[in-house]
mmCIF file of C-alpha atoms in Angstrom:
data_model
loop_
_atom_site.group_PDB
_atom_site.id
_atom_site.type_symbol
_atom_site.label_atom_id
_atom_site.label_comp_id
_atom_site.label_asym_id
_atom_site.label_seq_id
_atom_site.Cartn_x
_atom_site.Cartn_y
_atom_site.Cartn_z
ATOM 1 C CA MET B 100 161.529 96.330 115.718
ATOM 2 C CA PRO B 101 158.702 98.576 116.929
ATOM 3 C CA VAL B 102 157.939 98.696 120.660
ATOM 4 C CA PRO B 103 154.331 97.873 121.606
ATOM 5 C CA ASP B 104 152.250 100.789 122.902
ATOM 6 C CA SER B 105 151.686 98.984 126.204
ATOM 7 C CA VAL B 106 155.408 99.122 126.934
ATOM 8 C CA VAL B 107 155.823 102.733 125.838
ATOM 9 C CA ASN B 108 152.923 103.901 128.015
ATOM 10 C CA ALA B 109 153.693 101.606 130.965
ATOM 11 C CA SER B 110 153.696 104.526 133.418
ATOM 12 C CA ALA B 111 150.391 105.919 132.143
ATOM 13 C CA PRO B 112 147.325 104.932 134.211
ATOM 14 C CA VAL B 113 145.323 102.117 132.699
ATOM 15 C CA GLU B 114 141.791 103.158 131.897
ATOM 16 C CA GLU B 115 139.299 100.544 132.983
ATOM 17 C CA ALA B 116 136.436 99.813 130.678
ATOM 18 C CA GLU B 117 133.117 100.897 132.093
ATOM 19 C CA THR B 118 131.327 98.054 133.857
ATOM 20 C CA LEU B 119 127.881 97.444 132.501
ATOM 21 C CA PRO B 120 125.094 95.736 134.453
ATOM 22 C CA GLY B 121 124.892 93.144 131.707
ATOM 23 C CA ASP B 122 128.537 92.204 132.256
ATOM 24 C CA ILE B 123 127.893 91.490 135.922
ATOM 25 C CA ARG B 124 124.697 89.570 135.157
ATOM 26 C CA ALA B 125 126.431 87.491 132.491
ATOM 27 C CA ALA B 126 129.310 86.666 134.848
ATOM 28 C CA ALA B 127 126.866 85.649 137.581
ATOM 29 C CA MET B 128 124.850 83.513 135.190
ATOM 30 C CA ASP B 129 128.035 81.795 133.995
ATOM 31 C CA LEU B 130 128.788 80.881 137.591
ATOM 32 C CA LEU B 131 125.225 79.695 138.197
ATOM 33 C CA ALA B 132 125.314 77.575 135.035
ATOM 34 C CA ARG B 133 128.090 75.494 136.578
ATOM 35 C CA ARG B 134 126.407 74.953 139.976
ATOM 36 C CA GLU B 135 124.083 76.613 142.454
ATOM 37 C CA HIS B 136 125.655 79.411 144.519
ATOM 38 C CA SER B 137 124.479 81.263 147.600
ATOM 39 C CA VAL B 138 124.130 85.034 147.323
ATOM 40 C CA GLN B 139 127.180 85.442 149.569
ATOM 41 C CA GLU B 140 129.301 83.185 147.354
ATOM 42 C CA LEU B 141 128.217 84.981 144.183
ATOM 43 C CA ARG B 142 128.842 88.381 145.723
ATOM 44 C CA ALA B 143 132.373 87.383 146.769
ATOM 45 C CA LYS B 144 133.224 85.973 143.337
ATOM 46 C CA LEU B 145 131.794 88.972 141.501
ATOM 47 C CA LYS B 146 133.641 91.435 143.778
ATOM 48 C CA ARG B 147 136.907 89.926 142.585
ATOM 49 C CA ARG B 148 136.017 90.855 139.012
ATOM 50 C CA PHE B 149 133.979 94.050 139.346
ATOM 51 C CA ALA B 150 134.524 97.099 141.562
ATOM 52 C CA ASP B 151 130.985 98.529 141.669
ATOM 53 C CA GLU B 152 129.418 96.827 144.697
ATOM 54 C CA SER B 153 126.070 98.599 144.380
ATOM 55 C CA MET B 154 125.722 97.375 140.796
ATOM 56 C CA ILE B 155 126.652 93.848 141.934
ATOM 57 C CA ASP B 156 123.979 93.943 144.649
ATOM 58 C CA GLU B 157 121.443 95.270 142.161
ATOM 59 C CA GLN B 158 122.147 92.426 139.735
ATOM 60 C CA LEU B 159 122.067 89.819 142.497
ATOM 61 C CA ALA B 160 118.657 91.084 143.595
ATOM 62 C CA ARG B 161 117.476 90.909 139.990
ATOM 63 C CA LEU B 162 118.735 87.321 139.631
ATOM 64 C CA ALA B 163 116.862 86.361 142.801
ATOM 65 C CA ARG B 164 113.698 88.081 141.550
ATOM 66 C CA ASP B 165 113.990 86.189 138.261
ATOM 67 C CA ASN B 166 114.448 82.965 140.280
ATOM 68 C CA LEU B 167 117.834 82.341 138.660
ATOM 69 C CA GLN B 168 119.517 82.400 142.058
ATOM 70 C CA SER B 169 117.980 80.958 145.218
ATOM 71 C CA ASP B 170 119.595 80.327 148.587
ATOM 72 C CA GLU B 171 116.918 77.725 149.280
ATOM 73 C CA ARG B 172 117.757 75.856 146.069
ATOM 74 C CA PHE B 173 121.483 76.180 146.827
ATOM 75 C CA ALA B 174 120.934 74.763 150.342
ATOM 76 C CA GLY B 175 119.020 71.771 148.961
ATOM 77 C CA SER B 176 121.705 71.028 146.416
ATOM 78 C CA TYR B 177 124.481 71.451 148.960
ATOM 79 C CA VAL B 178 122.785 69.173 151.500
ATOM 80 C CA ARG B 179 122.244 66.416 148.929
ATOM 81 C CA GLN B 180 125.878 66.574 147.861
ATOM 82 C CA ARG B 181 127.324 66.556 151.378
ATOM 83 C CA VAL B 182 124.956 63.844 152.673
ATOM 84 C CA GLY B 183 126.216 61.691 149.818
ATOM 85 C CA ARG B 184 129.723 62.196 151.203
ATOM 86 C CA GLY B 185 128.661 61.192 154.709
ATOM 87 C CA TYR B 186 128.297 64.460 156.605
ATOM 88 C CA GLY B 187 125.828 64.973 159.440
ATOM 89 C CA PRO B 188 123.288 67.708 160.133
ATOM 90 C CA LEU B 189 125.374 69.721 162.606
ATOM 91 C CA ARG B 190 128.223 70.163 160.165
ATOM 92 C CA LEU B 191 125.842 70.881 157.267
ATOM 93 C CA ARG B 192 124.138 73.661 159.252
ATOM 94 C CA ALA B 193 127.513 75.207 160.101
ATOM 95 C CA GLU B 194 128.747 75.019 156.502
ATOM 96 C CA LEU B 195 125.534 76.542 155.170
ATOM 97 C CA ARG B 196 125.775 79.333 157.740
ATOM 98 C CA GLU B 197 129.368 80.023 156.570
ATOM 99 C CA ARG B 198 128.022 80.376 153.034
ATOM 100 C CA GLY B 199 125.439 82.929 154.108
ATOM 101 C CA VAL B 200 122.367 80.697 154.010
ATOM 102 C CA SER B 201 119.690 81.559 156.562
ATOM 103 C CA ASP B 202 118.790 79.096 159.295
ATOM 104 C CA ALA B 203 115.264 78.878 157.852
ATOM 105 C CA ASP B 204 116.565 77.830 154.422
ATOM 106 C CA SER B 205 118.966 75.361 156.087
ATOM 107 C CA ASP B 206 116.097 73.847 158.080
ATOM 108 C CA ILE B 207 113.994 73.455 154.952
ATOM 109 C CA ALA B 208 116.846 71.810 153.022
ATOM 110 C CA LEU B 209 117.592 69.355 155.830
ATOM 111 C CA GLU B 210 113.908 68.512 156.223
ATOM 112 C CA VAL B 211 113.351 68.010 152.482
ATOM 113 C CA ALA B 212 116.424 65.753 152.292
ATOM 114 C CA ALA B 213 114.574 63.364 154.634
ATOM 115 C CA VAL B 214 117.749 61.620 155.763
ATOM 116 C CA ASP B 215 117.792 58.934 158.447
ATOM 117 C CA TRP B 216 120.749 60.419 160.306
ATOM 118 C CA CYS B 217 121.208 57.332 162.492
ATOM 119 C CA GLU B 218 121.419 55.100 159.431
ATOM 120 C CA LEU B 219 123.848 57.471 157.735
ATOM 121 C CA ALA B 220 125.981 57.607 160.896
ATOM 122 C CA SER B 221 126.040 53.800 160.967
ATOM 123 C CA THR B 222 127.122 53.647 157.323
ATOM 124 C CA VAL B 223 129.838 56.281 157.789
ATOM 125 C CA LEU B 224 131.203 54.631 160.930
ATOM 126 C CA ARG B 225 131.174 51.174 159.338
ATOM 127 C CA LYS B 226 132.947 52.465 156.216
ATOM 128 C CA LYS B 227 135.688 54.098 158.278
ATOM 129 C CA TYR B 228 136.205 51.475 161.004
ATOM 130 C CA GLY B 229 134.535 48.272 159.813
ATOM 131 C CA ASP B 230 132.112 46.195 161.853
ATOM 132 C CA GLY B 231 134.396 45.554 164.821
ATOM 133 C CA GLU B 232 133.887 47.003 168.261
ATOM 134 C CA PRO B 233 136.309 49.635 169.599
ATOM 135 C CA ARG B 234 139.420 47.887 171.015
ATOM 136 C CA ASP B 235 139.724 50.158 174.039
ATOM 137 C CA MET B 236 138.644 53.557 175.375
ATOM 138 C CA LYS B 237 141.225 55.353 173.229
ATOM 139 C CA ASP B 238 139.812 53.765 170.072
ATOM 140 C CA LYS B 239 136.277 54.547 171.210
ATOM 141 C CA ALA B 240 137.245 58.210 171.818
ATOM 142 C CA ARG B 241 138.821 58.372 168.343
ATOM 143 C CA ARG B 242 135.584 57.106 166.788
ATOM 144 C CA ILE B 243 133.527 59.610 168.761
ATOM 145 C CA ARG B 244 135.742 62.495 167.624
ATOM 146 C CA PHE B 245 135.446 61.301 164.037
ATOM 147 C CA MET B 246 131.640 61.265 164.231
ATOM 148 C CA GLN B 247 131.560 64.680 165.878
ATOM 149 C CA HIS B 248 133.865 66.079 163.186
ATOM 150 C CA ARG B 249 131.528 64.667 160.549
ATOM 151 C CA GLY B 250 128.675 66.583 162.166
ATOM 152 C CA PHE B 251 126.639 63.885 163.851
ATOM 153 C CA ALA B 252 124.956 64.380 167.221
ATOM 154 C CA THR B 253 125.574 61.849 169.986
ATOM 155 C CA ASP B 254 122.029 60.520 169.518
ATOM 156 C CA HIS B 255 122.886 59.515 165.947
ATOM 157 C CA TYR B 256 125.752 57.189 166.864
ATOM 158 C CA ARG B 257 125.281 56.387 170.574
ATOM 159 C CA GLY B 258 123.899 52.913 169.901
ATOM 160 C CA LEU B 259 126.797 52.114 167.627
ATOM 161 C CA LEU B 260 129.481 52.653 170.261
ATOM 162 C CA TRP B 261 127.673 51.965 173.568
ATOM 163 C CA GLU B 262 126.378 48.467 172.953
#
């Protein structure tokens, strides 16, 4: 039984195929076809597959120029998704910042979403705890921590717990 070449030459260095700009662009477009990505997210994912960082940056700039990648569009999509899951503006800003989205793009996305944060806070609190009042101070503190963790400011839920 013949031994495969890969086993025979196991100690020989593996030659990597030359990375072409089109390979990086195609990989980025595959990722963007699934969902919007921020530049920072795309860069991190592409770095795992390709070693040439300058070529990655060049292709990312080209995708942005061709309007195939947009942090503003990503922020809008992300905000819509997370609002649907009941997250408030403070948490959304922090999560967008973690993903490399500028504060200006975050502000635009939150403004365009046109969410009534007080109404959303009421819905989220009611879904989690029902319509009943807090039983005691400990229960009230638990509810406050929950709302803060969800990213709501005190103004958004104050009337719900201080009636």
